[in-house]
PDB file of C-alpha atoms in Angstrom:
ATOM      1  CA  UNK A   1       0.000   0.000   0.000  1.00 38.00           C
ATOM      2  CA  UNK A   2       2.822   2.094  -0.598  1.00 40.00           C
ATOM      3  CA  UNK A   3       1.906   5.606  -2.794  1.00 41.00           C
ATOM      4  CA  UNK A   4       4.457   7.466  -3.502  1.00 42.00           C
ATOM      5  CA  UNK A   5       3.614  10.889  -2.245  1.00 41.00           C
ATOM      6  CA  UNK A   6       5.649  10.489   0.634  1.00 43.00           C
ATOM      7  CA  UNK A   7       3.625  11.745   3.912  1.00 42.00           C
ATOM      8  CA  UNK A   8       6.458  11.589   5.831  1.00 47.00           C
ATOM      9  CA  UNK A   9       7.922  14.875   7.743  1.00 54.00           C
ATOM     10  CA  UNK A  10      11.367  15.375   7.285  1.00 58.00           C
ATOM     11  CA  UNK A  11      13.717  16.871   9.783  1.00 64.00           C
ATOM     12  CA  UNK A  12      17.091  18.899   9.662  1.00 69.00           C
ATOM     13  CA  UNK A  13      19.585  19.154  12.303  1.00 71.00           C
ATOM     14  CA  UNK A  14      22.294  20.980  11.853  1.00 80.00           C
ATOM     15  CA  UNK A  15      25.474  21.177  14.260  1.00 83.00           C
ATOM     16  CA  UNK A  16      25.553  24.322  16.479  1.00 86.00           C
ATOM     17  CA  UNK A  17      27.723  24.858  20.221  1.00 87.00           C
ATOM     18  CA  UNK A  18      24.249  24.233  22.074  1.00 88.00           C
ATOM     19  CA  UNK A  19      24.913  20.482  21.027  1.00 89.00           C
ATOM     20  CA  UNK A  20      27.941  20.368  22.359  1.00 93.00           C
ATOM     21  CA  UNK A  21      28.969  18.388  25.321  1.00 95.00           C
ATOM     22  CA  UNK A  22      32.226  20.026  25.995  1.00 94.00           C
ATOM     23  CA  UNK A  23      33.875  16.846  24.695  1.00 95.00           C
ATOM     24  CA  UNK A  24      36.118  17.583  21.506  1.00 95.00           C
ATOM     25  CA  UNK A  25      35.801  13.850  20.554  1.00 95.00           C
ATOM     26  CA  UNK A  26      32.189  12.750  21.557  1.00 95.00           C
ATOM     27  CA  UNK A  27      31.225  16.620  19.801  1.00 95.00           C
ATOM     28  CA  UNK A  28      32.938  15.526  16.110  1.00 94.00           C
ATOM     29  CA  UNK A  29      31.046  12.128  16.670  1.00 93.00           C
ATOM     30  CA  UNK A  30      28.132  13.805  17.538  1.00 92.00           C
ATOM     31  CA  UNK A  31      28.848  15.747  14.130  1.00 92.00           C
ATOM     32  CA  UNK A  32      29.292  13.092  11.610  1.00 92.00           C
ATOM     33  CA  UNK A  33      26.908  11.016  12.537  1.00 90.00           C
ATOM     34  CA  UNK A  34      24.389  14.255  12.283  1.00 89.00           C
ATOM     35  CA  UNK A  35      25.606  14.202   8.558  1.00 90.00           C
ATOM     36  CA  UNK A  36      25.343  10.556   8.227  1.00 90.00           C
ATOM     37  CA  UNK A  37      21.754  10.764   9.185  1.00 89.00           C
ATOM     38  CA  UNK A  38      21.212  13.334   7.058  1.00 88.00           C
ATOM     39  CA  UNK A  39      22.447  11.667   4.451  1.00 90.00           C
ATOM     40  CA  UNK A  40      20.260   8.963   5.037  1.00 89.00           C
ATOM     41  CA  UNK A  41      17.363  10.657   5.370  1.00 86.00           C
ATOM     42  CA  UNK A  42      17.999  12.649   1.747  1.00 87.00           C
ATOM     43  CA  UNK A  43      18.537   9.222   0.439  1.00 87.00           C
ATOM     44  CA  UNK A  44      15.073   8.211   1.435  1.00 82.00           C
ATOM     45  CA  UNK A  45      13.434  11.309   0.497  1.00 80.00           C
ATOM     46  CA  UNK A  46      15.042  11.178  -2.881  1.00 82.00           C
ATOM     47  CA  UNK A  47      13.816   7.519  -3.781  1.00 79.00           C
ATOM     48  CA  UNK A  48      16.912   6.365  -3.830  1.00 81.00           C
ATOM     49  CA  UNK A  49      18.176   2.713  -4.527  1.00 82.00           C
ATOM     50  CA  UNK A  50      17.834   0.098  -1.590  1.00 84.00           C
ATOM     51  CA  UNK A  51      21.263  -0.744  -2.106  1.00 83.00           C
ATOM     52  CA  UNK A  52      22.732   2.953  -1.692  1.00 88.00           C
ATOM     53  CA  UNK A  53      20.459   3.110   1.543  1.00 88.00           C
ATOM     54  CA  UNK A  54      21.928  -0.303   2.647  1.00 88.00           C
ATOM     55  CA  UNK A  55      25.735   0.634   2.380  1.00 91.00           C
ATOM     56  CA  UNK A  56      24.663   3.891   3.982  1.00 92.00           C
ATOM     57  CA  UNK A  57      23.277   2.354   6.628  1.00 92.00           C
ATOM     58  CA  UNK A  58      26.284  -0.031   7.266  1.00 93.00           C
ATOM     59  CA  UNK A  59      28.019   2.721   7.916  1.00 93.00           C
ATOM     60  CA  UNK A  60      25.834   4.531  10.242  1.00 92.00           C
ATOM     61  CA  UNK A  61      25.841   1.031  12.692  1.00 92.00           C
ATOM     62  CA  UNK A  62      29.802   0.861  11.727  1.00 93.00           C
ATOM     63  CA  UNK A  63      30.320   4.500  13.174  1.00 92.00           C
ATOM     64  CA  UNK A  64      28.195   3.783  15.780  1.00 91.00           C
ATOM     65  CA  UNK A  65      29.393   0.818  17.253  1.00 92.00           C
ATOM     66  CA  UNK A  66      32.863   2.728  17.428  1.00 93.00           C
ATOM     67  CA  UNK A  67      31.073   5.901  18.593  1.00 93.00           C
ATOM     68  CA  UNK A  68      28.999   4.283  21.457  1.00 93.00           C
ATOM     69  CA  UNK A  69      32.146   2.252  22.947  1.00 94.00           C
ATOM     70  CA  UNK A  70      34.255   5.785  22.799  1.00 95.00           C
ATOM     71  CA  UNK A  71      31.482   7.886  24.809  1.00 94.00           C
ATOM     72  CA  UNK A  72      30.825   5.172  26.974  1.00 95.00           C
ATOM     73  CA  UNK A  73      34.498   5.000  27.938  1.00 95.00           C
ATOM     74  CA  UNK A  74      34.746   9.192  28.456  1.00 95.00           C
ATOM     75  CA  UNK A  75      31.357   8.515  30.759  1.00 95.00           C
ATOM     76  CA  UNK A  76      33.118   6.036  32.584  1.00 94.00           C
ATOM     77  CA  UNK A  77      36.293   8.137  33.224  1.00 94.00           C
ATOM     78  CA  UNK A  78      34.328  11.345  33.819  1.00 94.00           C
ATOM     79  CA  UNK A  79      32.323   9.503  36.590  1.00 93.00           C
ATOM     80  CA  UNK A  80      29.344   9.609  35.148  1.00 94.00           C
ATOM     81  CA  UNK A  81      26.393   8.628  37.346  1.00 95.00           C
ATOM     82  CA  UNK A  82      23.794   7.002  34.417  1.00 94.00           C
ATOM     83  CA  UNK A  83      26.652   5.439  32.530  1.00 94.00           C
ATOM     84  CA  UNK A  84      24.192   1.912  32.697  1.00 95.00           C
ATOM     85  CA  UNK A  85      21.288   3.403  31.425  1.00 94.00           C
ATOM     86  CA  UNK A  86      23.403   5.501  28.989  1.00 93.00           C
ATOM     87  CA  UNK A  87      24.630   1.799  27.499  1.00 94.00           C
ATOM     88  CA  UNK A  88      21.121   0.697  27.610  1.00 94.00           C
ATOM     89  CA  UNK A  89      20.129   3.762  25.472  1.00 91.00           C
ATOM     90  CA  UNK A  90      23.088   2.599  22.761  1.00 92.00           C
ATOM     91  CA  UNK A  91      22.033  -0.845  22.999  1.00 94.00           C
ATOM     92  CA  UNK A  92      18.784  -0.197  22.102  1.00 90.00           C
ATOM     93  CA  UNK A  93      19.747   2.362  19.392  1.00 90.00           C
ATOM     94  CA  UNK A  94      22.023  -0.448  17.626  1.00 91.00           C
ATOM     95  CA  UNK A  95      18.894  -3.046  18.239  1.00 92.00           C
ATOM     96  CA  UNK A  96      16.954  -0.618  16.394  1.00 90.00           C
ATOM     97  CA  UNK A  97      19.108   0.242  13.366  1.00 91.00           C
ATOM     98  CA  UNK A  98      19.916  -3.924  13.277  1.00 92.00           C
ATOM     99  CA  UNK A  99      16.046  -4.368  12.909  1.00 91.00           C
ATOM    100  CA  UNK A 100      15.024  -1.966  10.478  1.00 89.00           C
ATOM    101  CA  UNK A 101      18.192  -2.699   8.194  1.00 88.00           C
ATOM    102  CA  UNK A 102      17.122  -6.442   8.254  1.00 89.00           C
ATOM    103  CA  UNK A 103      13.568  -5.293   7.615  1.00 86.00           C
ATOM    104  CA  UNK A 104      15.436  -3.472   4.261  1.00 84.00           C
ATOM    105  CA  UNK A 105      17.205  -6.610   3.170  1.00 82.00           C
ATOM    106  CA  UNK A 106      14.041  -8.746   3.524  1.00 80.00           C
ATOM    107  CA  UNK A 107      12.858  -7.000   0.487  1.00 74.00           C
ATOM    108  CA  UNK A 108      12.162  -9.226  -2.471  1.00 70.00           C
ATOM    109  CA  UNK A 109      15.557  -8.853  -5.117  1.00 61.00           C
ATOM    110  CA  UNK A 110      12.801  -7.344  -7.414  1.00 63.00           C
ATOM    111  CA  UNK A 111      12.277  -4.039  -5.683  1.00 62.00           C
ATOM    112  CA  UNK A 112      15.278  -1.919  -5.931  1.00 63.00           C
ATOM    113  CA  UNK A 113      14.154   1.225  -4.874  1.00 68.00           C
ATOM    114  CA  UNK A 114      13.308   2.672  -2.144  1.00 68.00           C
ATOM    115  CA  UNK A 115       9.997   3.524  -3.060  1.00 68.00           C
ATOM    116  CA  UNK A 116       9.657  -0.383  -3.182  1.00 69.00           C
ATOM    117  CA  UNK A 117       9.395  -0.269   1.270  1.00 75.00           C
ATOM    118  CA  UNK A 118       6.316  -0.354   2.417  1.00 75.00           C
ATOM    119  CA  UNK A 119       5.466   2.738   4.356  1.00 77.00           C
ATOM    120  CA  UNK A 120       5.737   1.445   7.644  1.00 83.00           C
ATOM    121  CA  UNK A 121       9.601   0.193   6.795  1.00 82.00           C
ATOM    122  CA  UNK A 122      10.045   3.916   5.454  1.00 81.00           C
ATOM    123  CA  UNK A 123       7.806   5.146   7.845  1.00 83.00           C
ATOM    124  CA  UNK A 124       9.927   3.281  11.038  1.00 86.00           C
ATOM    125  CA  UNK A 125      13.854   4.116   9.598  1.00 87.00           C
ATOM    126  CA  UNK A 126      12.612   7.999   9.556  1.00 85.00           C
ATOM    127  CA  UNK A 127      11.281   7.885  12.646  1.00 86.00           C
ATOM    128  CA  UNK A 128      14.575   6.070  14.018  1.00 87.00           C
ATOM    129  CA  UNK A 129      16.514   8.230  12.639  1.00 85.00           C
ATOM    130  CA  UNK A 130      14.750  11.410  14.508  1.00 82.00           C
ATOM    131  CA  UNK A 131      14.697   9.763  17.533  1.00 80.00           C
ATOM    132  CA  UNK A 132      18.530   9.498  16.993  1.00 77.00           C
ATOM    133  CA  UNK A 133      19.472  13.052  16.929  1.00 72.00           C
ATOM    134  CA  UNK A 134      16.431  14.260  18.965  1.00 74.00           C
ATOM    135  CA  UNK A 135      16.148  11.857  21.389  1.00 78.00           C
ATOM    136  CA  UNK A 136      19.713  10.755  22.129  1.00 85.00           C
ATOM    137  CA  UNK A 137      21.832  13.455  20.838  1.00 83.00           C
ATOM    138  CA  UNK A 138      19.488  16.025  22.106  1.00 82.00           C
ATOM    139  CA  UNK A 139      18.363  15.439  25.439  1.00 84.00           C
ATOM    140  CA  UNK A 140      20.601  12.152  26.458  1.00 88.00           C
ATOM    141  CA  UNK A 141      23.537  13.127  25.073  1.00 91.00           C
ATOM    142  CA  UNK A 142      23.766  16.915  26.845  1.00 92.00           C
ATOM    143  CA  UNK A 143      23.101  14.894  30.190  1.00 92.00           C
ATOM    144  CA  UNK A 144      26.549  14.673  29.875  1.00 93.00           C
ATOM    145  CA  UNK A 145      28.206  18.398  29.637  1.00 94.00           C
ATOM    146  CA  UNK A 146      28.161  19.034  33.559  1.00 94.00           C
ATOM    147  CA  UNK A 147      30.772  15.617  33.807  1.00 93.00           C
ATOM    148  CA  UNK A 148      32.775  16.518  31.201  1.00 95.00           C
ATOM    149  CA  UNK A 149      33.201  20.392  31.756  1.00 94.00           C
ATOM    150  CA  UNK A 150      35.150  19.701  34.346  1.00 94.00           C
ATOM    151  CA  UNK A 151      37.735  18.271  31.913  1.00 95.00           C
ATOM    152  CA  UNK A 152      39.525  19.898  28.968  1.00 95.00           C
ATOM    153  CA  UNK A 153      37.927  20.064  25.459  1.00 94.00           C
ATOM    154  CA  UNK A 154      40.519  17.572  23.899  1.00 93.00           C
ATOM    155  CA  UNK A 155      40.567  15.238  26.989  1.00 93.00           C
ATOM    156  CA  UNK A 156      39.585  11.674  25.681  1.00 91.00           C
ATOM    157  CA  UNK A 157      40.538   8.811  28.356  1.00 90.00           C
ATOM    158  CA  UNK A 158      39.187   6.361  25.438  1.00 83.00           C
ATOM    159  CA  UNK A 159      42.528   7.051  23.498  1.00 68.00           C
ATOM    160  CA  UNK A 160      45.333   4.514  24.193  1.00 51.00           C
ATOM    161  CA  UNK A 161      47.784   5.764  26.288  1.00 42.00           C
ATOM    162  CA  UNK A 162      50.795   5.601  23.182  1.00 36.00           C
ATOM    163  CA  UNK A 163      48.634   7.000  21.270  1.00 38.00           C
ATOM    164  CA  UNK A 164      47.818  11.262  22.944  1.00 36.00           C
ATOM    165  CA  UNK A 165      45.275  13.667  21.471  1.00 38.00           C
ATOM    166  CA  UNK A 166      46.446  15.062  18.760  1.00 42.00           C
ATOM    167  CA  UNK A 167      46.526  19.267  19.387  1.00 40.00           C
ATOM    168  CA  UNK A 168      46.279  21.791  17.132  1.00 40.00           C
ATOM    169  CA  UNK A 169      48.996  24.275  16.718  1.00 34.00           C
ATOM    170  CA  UNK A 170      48.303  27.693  18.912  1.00 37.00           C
ATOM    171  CA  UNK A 171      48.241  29.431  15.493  1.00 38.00           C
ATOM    172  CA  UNK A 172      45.384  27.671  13.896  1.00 38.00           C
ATOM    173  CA  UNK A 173      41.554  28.074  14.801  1.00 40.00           C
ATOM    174  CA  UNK A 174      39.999  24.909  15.845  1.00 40.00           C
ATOM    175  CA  UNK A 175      36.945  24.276  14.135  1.00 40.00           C
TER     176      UNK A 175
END
């Protein structure tokens, strides 16, 4: 029952400082995966091909998976209080993305575009997606900036010890 007018809202984020949680790492996480989900979301909106939403969904859970086990290791060394329920959040985040990215690859070999989900597929992803940035980015996310402004911007405990963060020359503007 899928038409192909599309009734779906879509949604924008776009980085600003009020996102930030005073983490330099955690914040340029927080900012690619913004783009990644936008990216995502204008690949739905544009009808594009299942298997260009596939590999850009791979990447999302790739980045993820990397970006969850970094912020969970800054909450840990920042003594954060809701670190468990923080992992819950992620775990249910990557539970989410698993499901509706098996729900996509279910589709018959046939349909090759996205236009070929049924709206509650299309309909689901979207709304995972907002629930990503607004949800978790938004209001779980910024839980964290009174823990970690007691640290430096480039502190990042989840770095190996051989391996320090990298600083920008005094002369340059970080961005």
């Amino acid at each position: 029952m899928s038409d192909h007018s599309f009734p779906f809202s879509s949604f924008h984020l776009q980085w600003r400082d009020e996102l930030s949680v005073h983490n330099d790492a955690i914040d340029r996480d927080h900012r690619w995966l913004i783009e990644l989900v936008d990216r995502i979301q204008s690949l739905i909106l544009k009808r594009a091909s299942l298997a260009r939403l596939t590999i850009a969904l791979d990447e999302l859970a790739r980045y993820t998976e990397e970006h969850f086990t970094r912020e969970e290791l800054i909450q840990q060394a920042a003594g954060y209080p809701d670190l468990d329920e923080h992992r819950r959040s992620h775990e249910k985040l990557e539970r989410q993305l698993t499901d509706i990215t098996a729900r996509i690859l279910a589709q018959p070999v046939e349909r090759t575009t996205l236009d070929a989900l049924d709206d509650n597929t299309r309909r689901a992803l979207l709304d995972l997606l907002r629930s990503w940035l607004i949800d978790h980015i938004i209001r779980e996310d910024l839980q964290l900036r009174p823990w970690l402004e007691r640290f430096p911007r480039d502190w990042n405990p989840a770095s190996p010890p051989s391996c320090p963060p990298q600083k920008e020359p005094s002369t340059t503007a970080s961005g």
